[in-house]
Short mmCIF file of C-alpha atoms in Angstrom, two decimals:
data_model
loop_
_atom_site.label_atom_id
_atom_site.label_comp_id
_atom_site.label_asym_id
_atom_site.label_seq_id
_atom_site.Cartn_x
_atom_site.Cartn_y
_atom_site.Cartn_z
CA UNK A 1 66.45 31.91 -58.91
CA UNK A 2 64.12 34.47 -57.41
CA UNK A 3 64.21 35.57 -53.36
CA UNK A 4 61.72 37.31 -50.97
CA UNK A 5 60.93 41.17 -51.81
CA UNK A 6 62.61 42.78 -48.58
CA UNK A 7 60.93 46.32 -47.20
CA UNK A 8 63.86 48.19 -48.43
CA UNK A 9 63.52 46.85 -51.88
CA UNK A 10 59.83 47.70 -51.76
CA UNK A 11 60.50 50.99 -50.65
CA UNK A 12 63.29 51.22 -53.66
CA UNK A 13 60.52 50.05 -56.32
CA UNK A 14 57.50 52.28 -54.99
CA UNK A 15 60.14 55.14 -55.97
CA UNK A 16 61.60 53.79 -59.06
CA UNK A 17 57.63 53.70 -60.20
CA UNK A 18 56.27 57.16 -59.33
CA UNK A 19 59.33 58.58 -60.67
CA UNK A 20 59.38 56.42 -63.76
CA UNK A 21 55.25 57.40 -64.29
CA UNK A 22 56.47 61.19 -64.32
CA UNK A 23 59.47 61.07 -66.34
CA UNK A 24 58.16 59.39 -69.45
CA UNK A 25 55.24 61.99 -70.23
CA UNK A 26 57.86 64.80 -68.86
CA UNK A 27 60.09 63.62 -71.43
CA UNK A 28 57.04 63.32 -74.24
CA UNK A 29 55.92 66.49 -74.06
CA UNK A 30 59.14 68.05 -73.96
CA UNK A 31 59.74 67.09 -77.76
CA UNK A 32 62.16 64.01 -77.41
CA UNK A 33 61.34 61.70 -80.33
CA UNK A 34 63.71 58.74 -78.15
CA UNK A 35 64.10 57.86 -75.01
CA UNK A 36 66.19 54.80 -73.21
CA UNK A 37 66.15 53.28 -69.77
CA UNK A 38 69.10 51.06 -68.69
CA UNK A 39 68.27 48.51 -65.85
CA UNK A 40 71.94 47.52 -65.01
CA UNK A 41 71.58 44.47 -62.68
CA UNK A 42 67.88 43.35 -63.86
CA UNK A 43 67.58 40.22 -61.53
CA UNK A 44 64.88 37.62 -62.75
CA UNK A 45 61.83 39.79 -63.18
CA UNK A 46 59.67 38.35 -59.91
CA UNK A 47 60.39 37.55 -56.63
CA UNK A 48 59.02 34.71 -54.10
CA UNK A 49 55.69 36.47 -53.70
CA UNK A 50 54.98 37.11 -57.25
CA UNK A 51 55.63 40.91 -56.95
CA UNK A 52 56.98 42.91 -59.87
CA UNK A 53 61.26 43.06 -60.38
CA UNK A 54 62.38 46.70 -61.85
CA UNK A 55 62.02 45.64 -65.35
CA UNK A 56 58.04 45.03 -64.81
CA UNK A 57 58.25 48.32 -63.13
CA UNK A 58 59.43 49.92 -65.78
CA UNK A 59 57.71 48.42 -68.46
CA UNK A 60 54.68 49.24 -66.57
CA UNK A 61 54.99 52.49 -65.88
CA UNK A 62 55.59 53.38 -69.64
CA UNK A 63 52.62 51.06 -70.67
CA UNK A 64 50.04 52.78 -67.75
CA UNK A 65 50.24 56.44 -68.78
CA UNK A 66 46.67 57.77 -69.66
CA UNK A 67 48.26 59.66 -72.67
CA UNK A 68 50.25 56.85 -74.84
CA UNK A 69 53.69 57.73 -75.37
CA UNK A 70 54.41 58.79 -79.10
CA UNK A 71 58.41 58.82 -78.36
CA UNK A 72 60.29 55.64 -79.07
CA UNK A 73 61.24 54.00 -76.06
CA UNK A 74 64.29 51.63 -75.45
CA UNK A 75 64.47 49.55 -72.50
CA UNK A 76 68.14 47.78 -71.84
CA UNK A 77 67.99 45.41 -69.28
CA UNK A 78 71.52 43.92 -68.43
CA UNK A 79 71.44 40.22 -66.26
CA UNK A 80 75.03 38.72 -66.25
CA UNK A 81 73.12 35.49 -65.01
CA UNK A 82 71.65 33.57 -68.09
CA UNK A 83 68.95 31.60 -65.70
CA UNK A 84 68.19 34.98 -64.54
CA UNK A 85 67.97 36.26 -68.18
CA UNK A 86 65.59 33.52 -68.89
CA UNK A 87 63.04 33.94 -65.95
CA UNK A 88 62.75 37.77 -66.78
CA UNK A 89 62.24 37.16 -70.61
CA UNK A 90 59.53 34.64 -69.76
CA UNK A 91 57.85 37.28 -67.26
CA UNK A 92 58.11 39.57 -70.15
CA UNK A 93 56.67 37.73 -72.35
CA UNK A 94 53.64 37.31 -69.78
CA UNK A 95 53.29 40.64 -69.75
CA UNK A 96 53.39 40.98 -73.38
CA UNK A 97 50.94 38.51 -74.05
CA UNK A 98 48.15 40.01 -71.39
CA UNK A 99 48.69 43.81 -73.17
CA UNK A 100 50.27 43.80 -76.56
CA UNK A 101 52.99 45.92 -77.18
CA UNK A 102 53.41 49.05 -78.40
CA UNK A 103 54.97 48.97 -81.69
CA UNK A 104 57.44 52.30 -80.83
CA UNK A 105 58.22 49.95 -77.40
CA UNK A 106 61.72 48.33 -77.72
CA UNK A 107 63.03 46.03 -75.22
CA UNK A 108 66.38 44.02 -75.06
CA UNK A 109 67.34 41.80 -72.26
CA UNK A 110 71.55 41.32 -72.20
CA UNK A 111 72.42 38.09 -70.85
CA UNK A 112 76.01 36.71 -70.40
CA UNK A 113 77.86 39.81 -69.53
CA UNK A 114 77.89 42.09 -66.91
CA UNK A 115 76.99 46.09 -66.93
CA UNK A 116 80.83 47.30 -67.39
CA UNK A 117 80.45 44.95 -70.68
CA UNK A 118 76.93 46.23 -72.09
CA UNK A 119 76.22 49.53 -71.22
CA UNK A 120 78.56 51.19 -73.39
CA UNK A 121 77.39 49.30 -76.41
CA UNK A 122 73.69 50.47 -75.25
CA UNK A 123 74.38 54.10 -75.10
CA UNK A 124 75.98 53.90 -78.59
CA UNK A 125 72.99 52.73 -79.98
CA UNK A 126 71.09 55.44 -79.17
CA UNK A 127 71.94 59.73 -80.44
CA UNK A 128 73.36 61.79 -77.79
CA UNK A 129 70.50 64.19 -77.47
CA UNK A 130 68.44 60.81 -76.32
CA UNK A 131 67.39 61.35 -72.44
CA UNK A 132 68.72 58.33 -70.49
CA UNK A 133 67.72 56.95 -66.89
CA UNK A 134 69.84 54.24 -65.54
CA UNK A 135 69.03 52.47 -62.60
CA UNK A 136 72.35 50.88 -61.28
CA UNK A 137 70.92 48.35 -58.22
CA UNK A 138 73.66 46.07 -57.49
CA UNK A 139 73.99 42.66 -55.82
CA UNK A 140 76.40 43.50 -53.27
CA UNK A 141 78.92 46.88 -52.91
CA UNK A 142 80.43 46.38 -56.59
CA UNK A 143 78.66 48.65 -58.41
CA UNK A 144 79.90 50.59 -61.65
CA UNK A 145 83.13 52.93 -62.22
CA UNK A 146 82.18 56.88 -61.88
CA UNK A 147 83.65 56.66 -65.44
CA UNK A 148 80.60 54.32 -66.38
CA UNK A 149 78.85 56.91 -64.40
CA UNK A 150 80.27 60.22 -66.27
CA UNK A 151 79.29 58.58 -69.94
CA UNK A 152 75.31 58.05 -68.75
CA UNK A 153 75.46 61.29 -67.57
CA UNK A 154 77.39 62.94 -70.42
CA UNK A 155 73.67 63.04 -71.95
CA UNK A 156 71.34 65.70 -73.10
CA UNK A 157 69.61 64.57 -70.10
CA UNK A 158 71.06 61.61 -68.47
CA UNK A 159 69.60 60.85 -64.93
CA UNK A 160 71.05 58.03 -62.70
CA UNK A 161 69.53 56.82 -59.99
CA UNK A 162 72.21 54.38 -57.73
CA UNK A 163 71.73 51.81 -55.00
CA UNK A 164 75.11 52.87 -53.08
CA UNK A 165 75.58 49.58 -50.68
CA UNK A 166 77.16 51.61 -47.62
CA UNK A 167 77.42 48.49 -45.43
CA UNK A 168 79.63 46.19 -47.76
CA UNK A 169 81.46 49.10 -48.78
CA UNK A 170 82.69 50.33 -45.37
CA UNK A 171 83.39 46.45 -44.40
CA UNK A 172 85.42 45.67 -47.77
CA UNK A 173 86.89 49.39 -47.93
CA UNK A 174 90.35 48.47 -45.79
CA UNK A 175 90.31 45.52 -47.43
CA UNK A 176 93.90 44.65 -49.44
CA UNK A 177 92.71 43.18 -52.49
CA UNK A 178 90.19 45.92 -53.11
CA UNK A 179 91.78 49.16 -53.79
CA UNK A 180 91.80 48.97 -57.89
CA UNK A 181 87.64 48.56 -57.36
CA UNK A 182 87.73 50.99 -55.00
CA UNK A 183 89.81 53.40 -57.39
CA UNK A 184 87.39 52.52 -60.21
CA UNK A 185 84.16 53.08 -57.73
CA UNK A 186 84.89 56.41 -56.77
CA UNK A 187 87.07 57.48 -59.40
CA UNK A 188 89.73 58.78 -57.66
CA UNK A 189 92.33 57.49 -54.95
CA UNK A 190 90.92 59.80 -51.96
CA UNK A 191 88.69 57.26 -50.55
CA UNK A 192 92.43 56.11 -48.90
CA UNK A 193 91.82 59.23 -46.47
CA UNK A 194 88.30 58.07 -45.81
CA UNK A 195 89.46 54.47 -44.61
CA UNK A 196 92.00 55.91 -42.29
CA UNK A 197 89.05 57.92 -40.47
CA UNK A 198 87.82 56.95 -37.03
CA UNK A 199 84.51 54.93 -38.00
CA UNK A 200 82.02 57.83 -36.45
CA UNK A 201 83.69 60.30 -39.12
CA UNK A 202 83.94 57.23 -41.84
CA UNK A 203 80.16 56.57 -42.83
CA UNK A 204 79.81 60.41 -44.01
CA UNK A 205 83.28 60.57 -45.56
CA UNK A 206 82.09 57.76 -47.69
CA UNK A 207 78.90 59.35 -48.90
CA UNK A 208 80.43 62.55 -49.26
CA UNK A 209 83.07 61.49 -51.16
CA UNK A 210 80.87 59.62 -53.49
CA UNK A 211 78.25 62.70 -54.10
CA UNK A 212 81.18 65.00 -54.49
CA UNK A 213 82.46 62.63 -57.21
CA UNK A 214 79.51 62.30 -59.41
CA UNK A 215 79.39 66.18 -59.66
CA UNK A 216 83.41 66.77 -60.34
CA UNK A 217 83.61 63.70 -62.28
CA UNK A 218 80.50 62.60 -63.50
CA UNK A 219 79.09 65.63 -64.51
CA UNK A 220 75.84 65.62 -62.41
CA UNK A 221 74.17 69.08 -61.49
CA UNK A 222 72.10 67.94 -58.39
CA UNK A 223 73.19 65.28 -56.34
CA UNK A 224 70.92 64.40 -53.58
CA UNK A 225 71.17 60.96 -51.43
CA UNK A 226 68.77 59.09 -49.70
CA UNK A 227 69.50 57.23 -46.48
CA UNK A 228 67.66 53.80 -45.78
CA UNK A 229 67.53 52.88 -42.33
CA UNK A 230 66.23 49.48 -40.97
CA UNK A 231 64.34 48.52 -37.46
CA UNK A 232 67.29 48.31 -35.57
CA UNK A 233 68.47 52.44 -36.85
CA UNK A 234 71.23 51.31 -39.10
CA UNK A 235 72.00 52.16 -42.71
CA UNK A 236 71.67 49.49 -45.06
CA UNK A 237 71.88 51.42 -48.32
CA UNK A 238 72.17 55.11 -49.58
CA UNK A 239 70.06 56.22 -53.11
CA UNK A 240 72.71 58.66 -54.61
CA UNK A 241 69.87 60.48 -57.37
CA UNK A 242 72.09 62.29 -59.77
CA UNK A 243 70.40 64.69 -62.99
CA UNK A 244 71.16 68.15 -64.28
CA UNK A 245 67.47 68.76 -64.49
CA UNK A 246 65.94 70.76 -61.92
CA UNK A 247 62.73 69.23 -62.85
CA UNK A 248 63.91 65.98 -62.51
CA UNK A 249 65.26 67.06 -59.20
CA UNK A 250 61.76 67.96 -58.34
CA UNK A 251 59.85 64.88 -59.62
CA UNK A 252 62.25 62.27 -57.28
CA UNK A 253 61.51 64.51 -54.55
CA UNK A 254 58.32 64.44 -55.13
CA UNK A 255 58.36 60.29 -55.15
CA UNK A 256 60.64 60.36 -51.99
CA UNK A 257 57.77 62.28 -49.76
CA UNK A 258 55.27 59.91 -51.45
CA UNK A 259 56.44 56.54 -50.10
CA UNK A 260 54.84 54.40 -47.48
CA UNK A 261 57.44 54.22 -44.34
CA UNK A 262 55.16 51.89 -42.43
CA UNK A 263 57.03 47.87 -41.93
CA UNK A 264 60.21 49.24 -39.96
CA UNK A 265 62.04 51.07 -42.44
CA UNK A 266 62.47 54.27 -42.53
CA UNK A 267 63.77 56.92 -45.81
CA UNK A 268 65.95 59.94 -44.93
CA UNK A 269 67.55 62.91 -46.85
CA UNK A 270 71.01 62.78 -45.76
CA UNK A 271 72.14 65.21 -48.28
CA UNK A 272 73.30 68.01 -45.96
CA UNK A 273 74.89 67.84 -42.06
CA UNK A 274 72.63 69.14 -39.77
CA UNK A 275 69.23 68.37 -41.62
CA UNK A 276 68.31 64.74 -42.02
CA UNK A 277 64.83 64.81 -42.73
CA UNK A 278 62.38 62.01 -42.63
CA UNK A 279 59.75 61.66 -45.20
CA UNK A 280 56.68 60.86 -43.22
CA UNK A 281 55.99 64.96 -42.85
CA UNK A 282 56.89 65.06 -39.55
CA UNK A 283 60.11 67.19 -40.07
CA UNK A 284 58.30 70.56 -41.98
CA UNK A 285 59.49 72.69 -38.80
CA UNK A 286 62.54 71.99 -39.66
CA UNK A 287 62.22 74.47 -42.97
CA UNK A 288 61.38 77.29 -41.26
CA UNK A 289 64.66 77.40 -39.59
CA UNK A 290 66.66 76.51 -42.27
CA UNK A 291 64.66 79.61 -44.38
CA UNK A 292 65.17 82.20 -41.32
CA UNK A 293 69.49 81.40 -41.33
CA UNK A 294 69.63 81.63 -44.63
CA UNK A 295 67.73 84.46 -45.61
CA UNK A 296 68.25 86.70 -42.25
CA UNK A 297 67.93 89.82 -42.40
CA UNK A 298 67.85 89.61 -45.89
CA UNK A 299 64.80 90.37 -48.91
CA UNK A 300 64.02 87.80 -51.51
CA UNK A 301 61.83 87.19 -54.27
CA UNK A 302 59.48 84.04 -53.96
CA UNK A 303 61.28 82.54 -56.96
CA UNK A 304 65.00 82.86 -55.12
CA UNK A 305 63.00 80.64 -52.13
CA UNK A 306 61.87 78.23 -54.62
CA UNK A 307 64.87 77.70 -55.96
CA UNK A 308 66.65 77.43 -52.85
CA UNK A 309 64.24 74.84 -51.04
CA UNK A 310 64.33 72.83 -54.43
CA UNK A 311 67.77 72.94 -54.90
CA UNK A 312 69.68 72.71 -51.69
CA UNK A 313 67.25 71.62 -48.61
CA UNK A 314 65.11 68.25 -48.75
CA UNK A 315 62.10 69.36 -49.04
CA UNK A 316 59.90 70.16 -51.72
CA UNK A 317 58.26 73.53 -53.63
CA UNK A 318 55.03 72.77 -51.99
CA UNK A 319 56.43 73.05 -48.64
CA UNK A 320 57.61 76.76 -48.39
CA UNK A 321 54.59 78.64 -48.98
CA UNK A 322 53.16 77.36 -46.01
CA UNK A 323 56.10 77.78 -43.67
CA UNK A 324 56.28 81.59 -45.36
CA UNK A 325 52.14 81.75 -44.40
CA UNK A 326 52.81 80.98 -40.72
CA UNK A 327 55.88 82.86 -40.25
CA UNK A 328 53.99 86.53 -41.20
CA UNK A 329 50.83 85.36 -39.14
CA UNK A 330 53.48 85.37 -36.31
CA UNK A 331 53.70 88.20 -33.55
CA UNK A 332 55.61 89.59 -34.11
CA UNK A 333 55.76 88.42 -37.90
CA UNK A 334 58.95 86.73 -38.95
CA UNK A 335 58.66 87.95 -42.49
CA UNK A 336 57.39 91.53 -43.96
CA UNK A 337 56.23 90.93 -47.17
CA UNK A 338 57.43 93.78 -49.07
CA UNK A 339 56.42 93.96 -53.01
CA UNK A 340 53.62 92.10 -54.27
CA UNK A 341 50.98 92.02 -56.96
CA UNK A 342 47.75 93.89 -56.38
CA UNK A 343 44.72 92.27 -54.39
CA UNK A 344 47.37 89.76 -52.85
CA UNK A 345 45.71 87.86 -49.89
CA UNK A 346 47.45 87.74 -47.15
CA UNK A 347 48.85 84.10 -46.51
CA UNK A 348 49.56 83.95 -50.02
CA UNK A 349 52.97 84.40 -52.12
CA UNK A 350 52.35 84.49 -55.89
CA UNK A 351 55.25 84.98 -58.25
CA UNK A 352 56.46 88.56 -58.06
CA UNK A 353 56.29 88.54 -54.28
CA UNK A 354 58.95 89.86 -52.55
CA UNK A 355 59.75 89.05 -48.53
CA UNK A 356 61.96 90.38 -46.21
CA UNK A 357 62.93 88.14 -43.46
CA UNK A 358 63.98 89.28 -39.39
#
């Protein structure tokens, strides 16, 4: 009924918790009297070791913020496997019993039916404008239609946060009995082209198709995917993160640089050719080259940098700054800054700055 905790699962949880830890007081304080996570394949709860499932996760992270949560909070967690079902109710009610629950805390475990069966009744329990963050961790390639996909995010802010099982999938995808799941997975019939590639063009056709599909279809506004990579340097999974929330986009970034890579595995943003980036730190050069070709020759405000690094490189706000510090150091400097408030120090780009790049 339970199974060992893997690295890559442990790497999956660790962010799955920090994000989970930011996006319930995010959500608080930005007015939201509801809120509703959906754990689509909840698995028992525990593993062999005694380590916490996602659903303890979860529940955890809600139940450890230093500022109690006012909002109501619904958690949905789907197990098609009724001994499954059982084991996580019973480490539930562990939990429950060691810190009582808070009364605006809601929690419903759906046994007997699979997530294509529940989560629509779920979502229509809860108002539109209710934020909802679905974690969609699959045993095996057979996840969820992008039209399952397209209602969670058809939500005042619906985030979605997928285990995309790249292996299985490329083995089953030339498969003959599989093209109506494959259809349903990607939500259109183009993955056909993708099968017929030669396998060193197929892996990225696969992800690419998928990310461009849960922006067309789905309705995401940043799509950014994760690669995991085991010992021996192959990919055993992608995390597709979807939102329309910049912020959002920001605080899974920020749990993607915070993860431990030690015990073999190693994380990756895979999001864009030419720049996989590791996130162990060792791959900050890499922005200032990415800054210099896209901005070259060219003046821009501090903000337009932000939003660029944020929103279309892997790397995070708190990165640029000092890449933009040691670039004007430079001699000659690779950036003039050329508007900027009063007293600025040099080294230093508060808003309003303004920097023109060689």
């Amino acid at each position: 009924m339970t199974w060992p905790l893997e690295d890559h699962t442990r790497a999956k949880h660790e962010i799955l918790r920090r994000y989970l830890r930011a996006w319930f007081p995010i959500l608080a304080l930005g007015g939201f009297p509801r809120m509703v996570f959906i754990d689509g394949f909840a698995g028992p709860g525990i593993y062999d070791d005694g380590s916490d499932g996602s659903p303890l996760i979860a529940l955890k992270a809600f139940l450890d913020q230093s500022a109690p949560i006012l909002a109501e909070c619904h958690f949905h967690f789907i197990e098609k496997e009724e001994a499954r079902a059982d084991r996580l109710r019973e480490c539930m009610a562990s939990l429950f019993a060691a810190r009582p629950r808070p009364h605006n805390l809601h929690v419903r475990v759906h046994s007997g039916e699979g997530f294509e069966q529940v989560y629509a009744t779920a979502l229509r329990d809860h108002p539109r404008n209710a934020p909802v963050f679905a974690l969609v961790d699959p045993f095996g390639w057979n996840g969820i239609p992008m039209t399952a996909m397209r209602d969670l995010m058809n939500r005042a802010s619906g985030e979605v946060l997928v285990n995309f099982m790249f292996e299985e999938i490329n083995r089953f995808l030339t498969h003959r009995d599989q093209p109506d799941n494959f259809d349903a997975l990607f939500g259109c019939a183009d993955w056909r082209k993708v099968a017929a590639l030669p396998p060193a063009q197929r892996k990225a056709g696969i992800r690419d198709l998928y990310a461009a599909q849960l922006v067309s279809m789905a309705g995401a506004r940043f799509v950014r995917h994760f690669e995991m990579r085991n010992g021996r340097e192959r990919t055993d999974y992608y995390l597709f993160f979807a939102t329309k929330n910049q912020k959002g986009l920001k605080k899974m970034k920020e749990a993607m640089w915070s993860v431990d890579q030690r015990g073999g595995m190693a994380f990756s943003d895979a999001t864009d050719p030419g720049q996989q980036v590791l996130f162990d730190g060792s791959d900050l050069s890499q922005l200032e080259g990415i800054l210099a070709r896209r901005f070259s020759g060219a003046a821009a405000d501090v903000d337009e940098i932000e939003r660029f690094v944020v929103e279309e490189t892997a790397f995070r706000e708190t990165h640029y700054k000092g890449i933009l510090k040691g670039m004007e150091a430079r001699v000659p400097a690779a950036i003039q800054v050329e508007a900027c408030r009063e007293g600025r120090r040099r080294g230093t780009y508060p808003a309003g700055t303004r920097v023109r790049f060689a």
